[in-house]
DNA sequence: TTGATGCGCAACCAAAGGTTGCATATGGCA
DNA sequence: TGCCATATGCAACCTTTGGTTGCGCATCAA
């Protein structure tokens, strides 16, 4: 059933650097490739590429401001991403519960038969 | 703040093929690289590599059975992964709510001042 | 025993993430 | 105005990762 998910959106937030970038932008407001790279273990160019990826899937928007380019999180799109995380989590959680319930039922059954 | 997450675990479930594999294993019980590859758009060898990745982070376990190798989901580890999805989702969700609250406060304030 | 099937290993390819180097544009200041 | 510092973008290059094909080995079954 594979929980219909936007793979592009998911893989955008699948990268740990990109996740941290979103965290930084959420916590500190709009930022530039340079300002973000100062808080990350990679170069400005790498950050720039990640920003391009995030921009492409609409998780952030970049706006030129003089010689800088300010990026900020698109809240609606991030909310959608959060919803997908929740959806996949809920699906797996439900399956795990079901498996556990079945396992317990089998266990109970086994004990009953042993008791005969 | 970056919501301490096990990057290996996360990136293991970050891949769409691997997520589908977990879904298949959860839905259909234990499976082999061959059986999974029949339900996926990639070759057995690719599936085999993905299984190795999932095995390495402990999300699945493989047990030899004759000439086959049966893999099944490690429920405890998957539960942990689900918890991490939920944690990141909750963090972002909280930040989004806070931003929205602040934005609304500013908006209210602006309207008040205009009313003066 | 012999053929079919399931796996693992190796070689090879393309895309993604990362780095360095360089050219360009813009802002600030003497 | 003119010069220097700084923020960006672009290109070349490297490594890792996901994918493929080909091949050899083990195992099950007729």
XYZ file of C-alpha atoms (C1' of nucleotides) in Angstrom:
292
model
C 0.000 0.000 0.000
C 3.087 2.118 0.238
C 1.369 5.208 1.699
C 1.229 7.527 -1.308
C 3.913 10.074 -0.624
C 5.483 12.760 -2.742
C 8.900 11.207 -3.205
C 10.491 14.504 -4.202
C 9.231 16.201 -1.091
C 10.248 13.293 1.069
C 13.722 12.914 -0.342
C 14.202 16.667 0.041
C 13.754 16.326 3.783
C 15.556 12.990 3.764
C 18.956 14.633 3.728
C 20.265 15.455 7.207
C 21.919 18.689 6.052
C 18.721 19.872 4.448
C 16.738 18.983 7.556
C 19.139 21.018 9.649
C 18.890 23.890 7.193
C 15.131 23.933 7.598
C 15.602 23.867 11.361
C 17.967 26.829 11.141
C 15.640 28.792 8.908
C 12.697 28.076 11.171
C 14.625 29.057 14.267
C 16.486 32.082 12.968
C 14.264 33.464 10.279
C 15.358 34.087 6.677
C 18.975 33.349 5.859
C 21.438 33.236 2.989
C 23.612 30.440 1.685
C 26.546 32.127 3.367
C 24.868 32.601 6.754
C 23.638 29.017 6.764
C 26.982 27.577 5.748
C 28.561 29.238 8.794
C 26.356 27.064 10.975
C 26.873 23.887 8.984
C 29.772 21.498 8.392
C 29.749 22.043 4.627
C 30.793 24.792 2.254
C 28.622 27.612 0.978
C 28.434 25.978 -2.435
C 27.091 22.746 -0.972
C 24.509 24.745 0.989
C 23.634 26.578 -2.182
C 22.944 23.305 -3.963
C 20.777 22.115 -1.094
C 18.860 25.388 -1.171
C 18.276 24.832 -4.871
C 16.841 21.390 -4.117
C 14.605 22.739 -1.359
C 13.530 25.588 -3.608
C 12.703 23.197 -6.432
C 10.253 21.247 -4.247
C 8.897 24.486 -2.812
C 10.004 24.015 0.782
C 11.879 27.323 0.725
C 11.727 30.454 -1.384
C 14.684 32.622 -2.265
C 14.368 36.352 -2.936
C 17.220 38.570 -4.159
C 17.994 41.409 -1.766
C 20.796 43.572 -3.018
C 23.846 41.435 -3.374
C 22.356 38.805 -1.076
C 19.703 36.203 -1.627
C 17.402 35.596 1.305
C 15.753 32.229 1.732
C 12.840 31.450 3.953
C 10.692 28.434 4.663
C 7.409 28.023 2.849
C 5.188 27.216 5.784
C 2.372 25.636 3.822
C 4.696 23.295 1.984
C 6.546 22.357 5.147
C 3.208 21.647 6.788
C 2.511 19.270 3.916
C 5.845 17.556 4.464
C 5.087 17.201 8.163
C 1.757 15.653 7.263
C 3.533 13.077 5.120
C 5.925 12.176 7.903
C 2.929 11.710 10.146
C 1.119 9.639 7.533
C 3.976 7.199 6.998
C 4.571 6.991 10.723
C 0.906 6.301 11.361
C 0.795 3.582 8.704
C 3.781 1.758 10.072
C 2.602 2.240 13.607
C -0.751 0.705 12.738
C 0.937 -2.263 11.059
C 3.212 -2.792 14.027
C 0.238 -2.741 16.380
C -1.616 -5.237 14.242
C 1.366 -7.561 14.124
C 1.787 -7.314 17.855
C -1.894 -8.044 18.416
C -1.719 -11.117 16.200
C 1.429 -12.308 17.899
C -0.231 -11.966 21.273
C -3.284 -13.843 20.050
C -1.111 -16.709 18.844
C 0.723 -16.699 22.138
C -2.525 -16.860 24.080
C -3.743 -19.651 21.834
C -0.585 -21.624 22.370
C -0.873 -21.288 26.127
C -4.471 -22.452 26.014
C -3.572 -25.557 24.056
C -0.732 -26.292 26.406
C -3.204 -25.997 29.262
C -5.352 -28.799 27.742
C 18.439 22.480 17.779
C 18.158 20.069 14.888
C 16.080 17.453 16.743
C 18.698 14.825 17.546
C 18.007 12.033 15.096
C 19.933 8.925 14.164
C 21.005 9.971 10.677
C 21.768 6.409 9.612
C 18.330 5.248 10.637
C 16.696 8.237 9.015
C 18.534 8.006 5.743
C 17.728 4.285 5.646
C 14.027 5.121 5.557
C 14.671 8.161 3.398
C 14.916 6.090 0.259
C 11.546 5.488 -1.403
C 12.460 1.965 -2.533
C 13.501 1.033 0.986
C 10.317 2.512 2.423
C 8.292 0.427 0.001
C 10.325 -2.644 0.919
C 9.465 -2.133 4.569
C 5.836 -1.721 3.614
C 5.932 -4.966 1.649
C 7.615 -6.850 4.461
C 5.118 -5.497 6.969
C 2.164 -6.350 4.771
C 3.269 -9.716 3.453
C 5.482 -11.098 6.164
C 9.065 -12.268 5.636
C 10.406 -12.104 2.098
C 13.523 -12.650 0.032
C 15.446 -10.339 -2.250
C 13.902 -12.199 -5.170
C 10.318 -12.055 -3.905
C 10.636 -8.353 -3.113
C 12.220 -7.514 -6.438
C 9.199 -9.009 -8.197
C 7.053 -6.336 -6.572
C 9.497 -3.496 -7.194
C 10.745 -1.629 -10.259
C 14.381 -2.596 -9.663
C 16.478 -5.720 -10.028
C 17.113 -8.343 -7.378
C 20.654 -7.083 -6.933
C 19.477 -3.565 -6.209
C 16.991 -4.925 -3.697
C 19.758 -6.990 -2.191
C 21.866 -3.876 -1.652
C 18.934 -2.088 -0.052
C 18.349 -5.056 2.224
C 22.005 -4.848 3.238
C 21.516 -1.180 4.134
C 18.376 -1.897 6.134
C 20.091 -4.823 7.818
C 23.079 -2.670 8.744
C 20.896 -0.189 10.630
C 18.907 -3.041 12.140
C 15.565 -2.315 10.516
C 15.418 -5.831 9.074
C 17.045 -9.144 9.868
C 17.988 -11.770 7.327
C 18.100 -15.468 8.155
C 19.355 -18.159 5.785
C 16.740 -20.801 5.010
C 18.021 -23.428 2.634
C 19.041 -21.710 -0.537
C 16.909 -18.708 0.321
C 17.477 -15.858 2.707
C 14.394 -14.633 4.533
C 14.230 -11.054 5.708
C 11.799 -9.655 8.192
C 11.250 -6.306 9.862
C 12.717 -5.675 13.287
C 9.653 -4.263 14.990
C 11.460 -2.568 17.849
C 13.849 -0.770 15.524
C 11.060 0.262 13.172
C 9.144 1.584 16.161
C 12.187 3.689 16.941
C 12.270 5.001 13.398
C 8.582 5.859 13.617
C 9.272 7.731 16.831
C 11.921 9.789 15.076
C 9.574 10.658 12.252
C 7.061 11.776 14.844
C 9.697 13.760 16.747
C 10.880 15.729 13.733
C 7.306 16.263 12.629
C 6.329 17.507 16.059
C 9.288 19.889 16.230
C 8.528 21.467 12.883
C 4.859 21.542 13.640
C 5.514 23.401 16.876
C 7.758 25.914 15.122
C 5.171 26.478 12.414
C 2.489 27.084 15.031
C 4.710 29.520 16.879
C 5.502 31.430 13.709
C 1.864 31.581 12.822
C 0.959 32.825 16.302
C 3.569 35.572 16.117
C 2.453 36.572 12.652
C -1.114 36.873 13.869
C -0.030 38.934 16.868
C 1.827 41.339 14.601
C -1.189 41.540 12.343
C -3.480 42.339 15.277
C -1.047 44.943 16.510
C -0.875 46.590 13.104
C -4.646 46.761 12.890
C -4.846 48.330 16.338
C -2.378 51.024 15.420
C -4.226 51.749 12.194
C -7.387 52.126 14.211
C -5.830 54.885 16.335
C 22.536 -36.719 -11.358
C 21.124 -33.101 -13.617
C 18.454 -28.986 -14.420
C 16.293 -25.052 -12.383
C 16.405 -21.535 -8.934
C 18.214 -18.306 -5.367
C 22.303 -15.790 -3.967
C 26.586 -13.381 -3.709
C 30.403 -11.057 -5.956
C 32.602 -8.041 -9.362
C 32.727 -4.680 -13.014
C 30.742 -0.901 -14.747
C 27.482 3.457 -15.129
C 24.901 7.553 -13.802
C 23.273 10.734 -10.426
C 23.925 13.181 -6.026
C 26.616 15.503 -2.544
C 30.855 17.830 -1.749
C 35.099 20.621 -2.749
C 38.115 24.121 -4.990
C 38.803 27.858 -8.171
C 37.257 31.733 -10.653
C 34.385 35.408 -12.581
C 30.775 38.762 -11.549
C 27.899 42.047 -9.201
C 26.807 44.986 -5.409
C 27.591 47.694 -1.101
C 30.276 50.701 1.663
C 33.774 53.863 2.463
C 37.910 57.046 1.687
C 34.267 58.873 -7.852
C 37.029 54.929 -7.269
C 38.505 50.971 -4.772
C 38.036 47.037 -1.857
C 35.430 43.683 0.488
C 31.757 40.430 0.196
C 27.864 37.488 -1.579
C 26.726 34.833 -5.524
C 26.868 31.871 -9.464
C 29.171 28.780 -12.571
C 32.354 25.081 -13.903
C 35.466 21.265 -13.193
C 36.408 17.499 -10.570
C 36.034 13.676 -6.875
C 33.544 10.219 -4.080
C 29.527 7.822 -2.639
C 25.271 5.710 -3.650
C 21.755 3.437 -6.351
C 21.314 0.762 -10.413
C 22.514 -2.660 -14.063
C 24.579 -6.867 -16.296
C 27.324 -11.020 -16.124
C 28.982 -14.976 -13.842
C 29.907 -18.600 -10.556
C 28.281 -21.340 -6.599
C 25.015 -23.706 -3.731
C 20.796 -26.065 -3.076
C 16.367 -28.192 -4.063
C 13.763 -31.407 -6.697
C 12.514 -34.566 -10.477
